[in-house]
């Protein structure tokens, strides 16, 4: 049996027929993993509001807000590719950082030293308790791969789940073509 290694920087792709509406056909970037649990953000669930609607002093900054997951949906989080320009950022994978000093991020935005393409903003997050995610991966609720900058900042959220599975090739490419509702096939 293949050893399951869960770590920050991995992406999770939900199996195609997940019945959990929070995670159906989602791509989740894992940002923190340790013995007590895991935190990640759903990359392919844009919301109908912009960041400037949630943070009024960023008027005119056109950046989508995303549904990060069902945990603490009244909190905002962000990913960026600005590195340690934003103090207290946590490196997740190559050229992808989580959080940091939001006042610095706002200042960079207001001074037009950062663009919306440098960020992804999320309401809520996805979280798993001790060994919960390990058991879900073991029972094939999730496929796992290494995340990269393009997954977060370049690829279209609408086609992200399918594109990553196709890029993984083999059986994953076949899975990417499964219909959303098999009864309609």
mmCIF file of C-alpha atoms in Angstrom:
data_model
loop_
_atom_site.group_PDB
_atom_site.id
_atom_site.type_symbol
_atom_site.label_atom_id
_atom_site.label_comp_id
_atom_site.label_asym_id
_atom_site.label_seq_id
_atom_site.Cartn_x
_atom_site.Cartn_y
_atom_site.Cartn_z
ATOM 1 C CA UNK A 1 0.000 0.000 0.000
ATOM 2 C CA UNK A 2 1.231 3.489 -0.893
ATOM 3 C CA UNK A 3 2.359 5.556 2.085
ATOM 4 C CA UNK A 4 0.190 8.640 2.669
ATOM 5 C CA UNK A 5 2.229 11.787 3.276
ATOM 6 C CA UNK A 6 0.152 14.882 4.039
ATOM 7 C CA UNK A 7 2.004 18.202 4.155
ATOM 8 C CA UNK A 8 1.649 21.907 3.532
ATOM 9 C CA UNK A 9 1.752 22.705 -0.155
ATOM 10 C CA UNK A 10 -0.216 19.632 -1.163
ATOM 11 C CA UNK A 11 -3.507 20.024 -2.937
ATOM 12 C CA UNK A 12 -6.496 17.820 -2.372
ATOM 13 C CA UNK A 13 -8.960 17.007 -5.134
ATOM 14 C CA UNK A 14 -12.268 15.634 -3.951
ATOM 15 C CA UNK A 15 -13.340 12.335 -5.421
ATOM 16 C CA UNK A 16 -15.888 12.997 -8.198
ATOM 17 C CA UNK A 17 -19.031 11.827 -6.411
ATOM 18 C CA UNK A 18 -18.497 13.338 -2.975
ATOM 19 C CA UNK A 19 -21.838 13.897 -1.299
ATOM 20 C CA UNK A 20 -20.548 16.678 0.955
ATOM 21 C CA UNK A 21 -21.785 19.908 -0.701
ATOM 22 C CA UNK A 22 -18.928 21.854 0.924
ATOM 23 C CA UNK A 23 -16.341 19.835 -0.965
ATOM 24 C CA UNK A 24 -18.009 18.497 -4.121
ATOM 25 C CA UNK A 25 -15.415 18.715 -6.946
ATOM 26 C CA UNK A 26 -13.180 21.022 -4.980
ATOM 27 C CA UNK A 27 -9.466 21.710 -4.982
ATOM 28 C CA UNK A 28 -8.038 22.491 -1.536
ATOM 29 C CA UNK A 29 -4.557 23.870 -0.903
ATOM 30 C CA UNK A 30 -3.153 22.636 2.421
ATOM 31 C CA UNK A 31 -1.409 25.460 4.277
ATOM 32 C CA UNK A 32 -0.745 23.892 7.672
ATOM 33 C CA UNK A 33 -0.449 20.275 8.733
ATOM 34 C CA UNK A 34 0.746 18.913 12.062
ATOM 35 C CA UNK A 35 -0.137 16.083 14.430
ATOM 36 C CA UNK A 36 -3.207 17.905 15.789
ATOM 37 C CA UNK A 37 -4.830 18.802 12.473
ATOM 38 C CA UNK A 38 -4.793 20.447 9.076
ATOM 39 C CA UNK A 39 -5.878 23.784 7.573
ATOM 40 C CA UNK A 40 -6.466 24.526 3.897
ATOM 41 C CA UNK A 41 -8.431 26.702 1.492
ATOM 42 C CA UNK A 42 -10.791 25.771 -1.348
ATOM 43 C CA UNK A 43 -9.310 27.270 -4.520
ATOM 44 C CA UNK A 44 -12.243 26.856 -6.883
ATOM 45 C CA UNK A 45 -15.288 28.351 -5.135
ATOM 46 C CA UNK A 46 -15.474 32.073 -5.975
ATOM 47 C CA UNK A 47 -18.168 34.011 -4.147
ATOM 48 C CA UNK A 48 -20.428 36.634 -5.682
ATOM 49 C CA UNK A 49 -18.720 39.525 -3.875
ATOM 50 C CA UNK A 50 -15.430 41.350 -4.316
ATOM 51 C CA UNK A 51 -12.902 42.081 -1.624
ATOM 52 C CA UNK A 52 -13.697 45.807 -1.807
ATOM 53 C CA UNK A 53 -17.257 45.017 -0.657
ATOM 54 C CA UNK A 54 -15.905 43.252 2.444
ATOM 55 C CA UNK A 55 -13.044 45.696 3.109
ATOM 56 C CA UNK A 56 -14.382 49.185 2.249
ATOM 57 C CA UNK A 57 -11.041 51.028 2.423
ATOM 58 C CA UNK A 58 -9.876 49.048 -0.636
ATOM 59 C CA UNK A 59 -12.360 50.773 -2.924
ATOM 60 C CA UNK A 60 -11.694 50.011 -6.544
ATOM 61 C CA UNK A 61 -9.461 46.998 -5.878
ATOM 62 C CA UNK A 62 -11.039 44.273 -7.990
ATOM 63 C CA UNK A 63 -10.259 40.949 -6.324
ATOM 64 C CA UNK A 64 -12.680 38.078 -5.939
ATOM 65 C CA UNK A 65 -13.445 36.573 -2.560
ATOM 66 C CA UNK A 66 -13.492 32.784 -2.373
ATOM 67 C CA UNK A 67 -15.243 30.341 -0.076
ATOM 68 C CA UNK A 68 -12.268 28.889 1.790
ATOM 69 C CA UNK A 69 -14.300 26.245 3.596
ATOM 70 C CA UNK A 70 -17.011 25.709 6.173
ATOM 71 C CA UNK A 71 -14.961 26.595 9.271
ATOM 72 C CA UNK A 72 -15.190 30.134 10.722
ATOM 73 C CA UNK A 73 -16.792 31.676 7.638
ATOM 74 C CA UNK A 74 -16.737 35.050 9.399
ATOM 75 C CA UNK A 75 -12.931 35.193 9.105
ATOM 76 C CA UNK A 76 -10.869 36.318 6.118
ATOM 77 C CA UNK A 77 -7.590 34.746 5.019
ATOM 78 C CA UNK A 78 -5.307 35.309 2.058
ATOM 79 C CA UNK A 79 -2.673 33.675 -0.078
ATOM 80 C CA UNK A 80 -0.141 35.709 -2.023
ATOM 81 C CA UNK A 81 3.032 35.475 -4.061
ATOM 82 C CA UNK A 82 4.773 38.490 -2.515
ATOM 83 C CA UNK A 83 6.979 36.477 -0.172
ATOM 84 C CA UNK A 84 8.432 38.126 2.885
ATOM 85 C CA UNK A 85 7.477 41.592 1.578
ATOM 86 C CA UNK A 86 4.459 40.939 3.809
ATOM 87 C CA UNK A 87 5.743 40.392 7.359
ATOM 88 C CA UNK A 88 4.746 37.182 9.150
ATOM 89 C CA UNK A 89 3.830 35.343 5.923
ATOM 90 C CA UNK A 90 4.130 31.568 5.983
ATOM 91 C CA UNK A 91 5.652 29.880 2.938
ATOM 92 C CA UNK A 92 3.316 27.121 1.730
ATOM 93 C CA UNK A 93 5.088 26.027 -1.462
ATOM 94 C CA UNK A 94 7.251 27.636 -4.148
ATOM 95 C CA UNK A 95 6.193 31.287 -4.525
ATOM 96 C CA UNK A 96 2.979 30.785 -2.517
ATOM 97 C CA UNK A 97 2.579 32.326 0.941
ATOM 98 C CA UNK A 98 -0.239 32.308 3.483
ATOM 99 C CA UNK A 99 -1.301 35.367 5.419
ATOM 100 C CA UNK A 100 0.942 37.802 7.142
ATOM 101 C CA UNK A 101 0.422 41.381 8.207
ATOM 102 C CA UNK A 102 -2.811 42.463 6.486
ATOM 103 C CA UNK A 103 -2.035 46.162 7.076
ATOM 104 C CA UNK A 104 1.086 45.777 4.931
ATOM 105 C CA UNK A 105 -0.934 43.954 2.256
ATOM 106 C CA UNK A 106 -3.511 46.769 2.289
ATOM 107 C CA UNK A 107 -0.773 49.383 2.013
ATOM 108 C CA UNK A 108 0.770 47.600 -0.989
ATOM 109 C CA UNK A 109 -2.667 47.471 -2.612
ATOM 110 C CA UNK A 110 -3.485 51.114 -1.866
ATOM 111 C CA UNK A 111 -0.095 52.260 -3.207
ATOM 112 C CA UNK A 112 -0.616 50.085 -6.321
ATOM 113 C CA UNK A 113 2.528 48.084 -5.527
ATOM 114 C CA UNK A 114 0.493 44.863 -5.619
ATOM 115 C CA UNK A 115 -2.191 43.683 -8.034
ATOM 116 C CA UNK A 116 -5.180 41.410 -7.575
ATOM 117 C CA UNK A 117 -3.229 38.718 -9.453
ATOM 118 C CA UNK A 118 -0.825 38.599 -6.470
ATOM 119 C CA UNK A 119 -3.591 37.501 -4.071
ATOM 120 C CA UNK A 120 -6.393 35.061 -3.330
ATOM 121 C CA UNK A 121 -8.764 36.071 -0.511
ATOM 122 C CA UNK A 122 -10.968 33.590 1.362
ATOM 123 C CA UNK A 123 -13.869 33.675 3.778
ATOM 124 C CA UNK A 124 -13.557 30.719 6.126
ATOM 125 C CA UNK A 125 -11.233 27.778 5.836
ATOM 126 C CA UNK A 126 -11.240 23.998 5.600
ATOM 127 C CA UNK A 127 -10.065 22.170 8.688
ATOM 128 C CA UNK A 128 -9.527 18.602 9.824
ATOM 129 C CA UNK A 129 -8.867 17.288 13.314
ATOM 130 C CA UNK A 130 -6.158 14.867 14.377
ATOM 131 C CA UNK A 131 -5.860 11.998 11.813
ATOM 132 C CA UNK A 132 -9.195 12.987 10.205
ATOM 133 C CA UNK A 133 -7.683 13.957 6.856
ATOM 134 C CA UNK A 134 -5.335 10.959 6.897
ATOM 135 C CA UNK A 135 -8.362 8.672 7.222
ATOM 136 C CA UNK A 136 -10.248 10.498 4.457
ATOM 137 C CA UNK A 137 -7.268 10.173 2.073
ATOM 138 C CA UNK A 138 -6.811 6.522 3.075
ATOM 139 C CA UNK A 139 -10.484 5.869 2.213
ATOM 140 C CA UNK A 140 -10.035 7.647 -1.148
ATOM 141 C CA UNK A 141 -12.283 10.631 -0.422
ATOM 142 C CA UNK A 142 -9.429 12.786 -1.719
ATOM 143 C CA UNK A 143 -6.733 12.536 -4.381
ATOM 144 C CA UNK A 144 -3.525 14.334 -3.470
ATOM 145 C CA UNK A 145 -0.901 16.147 -5.543
ATOM 146 C CA UNK A 146 1.682 18.903 -5.077
ATOM 147 C CA UNK A 147 0.266 22.406 -5.398
ATOM 148 C CA UNK A 148 1.938 25.127 -7.407
ATOM 149 C CA UNK A 149 1.696 28.838 -8.161
ATOM 150 C CA UNK A 150 -0.370 28.312 -11.325
ATOM 151 C CA UNK A 151 -3.028 26.334 -9.462
ATOM 152 C CA UNK A 152 -3.592 29.239 -7.110
ATOM 153 C CA UNK A 153 -2.992 32.357 -9.194
ATOM 154 C CA UNK A 154 -3.197 31.495 -12.897
ATOM 155 C CA UNK A 155 -5.698 28.732 -13.644
ATOM 156 C CA UNK A 156 -9.414 29.378 -13.956
ATOM 157 C CA UNK A 157 -11.253 28.280 -10.799
ATOM 158 C CA UNK A 158 -14.128 26.942 -12.910
ATOM 159 C CA UNK A 159 -11.983 24.295 -14.623
ATOM 160 C CA UNK A 160 -9.297 23.807 -11.950
ATOM 161 C CA UNK A 161 -10.499 20.451 -10.551
ATOM 162 C CA UNK A 162 -10.701 18.909 -14.016
ATOM 163 C CA UNK A 163 -7.433 20.454 -15.266
ATOM 164 C CA UNK A 164 -5.335 19.206 -12.365
ATOM 165 C CA UNK A 165 -6.734 15.685 -12.662
ATOM 166 C CA UNK A 166 -6.024 15.717 -16.414
ATOM 167 C CA UNK A 167 -2.469 16.925 -15.751
ATOM 168 C CA UNK A 168 -1.998 14.055 -13.276
ATOM 169 C CA UNK A 169 -2.721 11.661 -16.170
ATOM 170 C CA UNK A 170 -3.623 7.969 -16.174
ATOM 171 C CA UNK A 171 -6.653 6.999 -14.105
ATOM 172 C CA UNK A 172 -6.945 10.572 -12.798
ATOM 173 C CA UNK A 173 -7.498 11.830 -16.345
ATOM 174 C CA UNK A 174 -10.309 9.297 -16.746
ATOM 175 C CA UNK A 175 -11.852 10.461 -13.445
ATOM 176 C CA UNK A 176 -11.729 14.084 -14.648
ATOM 177 C CA UNK A 177 -14.244 13.201 -17.361
ATOM 178 C CA UNK A 178 -16.800 11.552 -15.077
ATOM 179 C CA UNK A 179 -20.120 13.386 -15.356
ATOM 180 C CA UNK A 180 -21.209 15.406 -12.342
ATOM 181 C CA UNK A 181 -24.416 13.369 -12.190
ATOM 182 C CA UNK A 182 -23.836 9.796 -13.443
ATOM 183 C CA UNK A 183 -27.591 9.157 -13.732
ATOM 184 C CA UNK A 184 -27.687 11.647 -16.625
ATOM 185 C CA UNK A 185 -25.158 9.637 -18.625
#
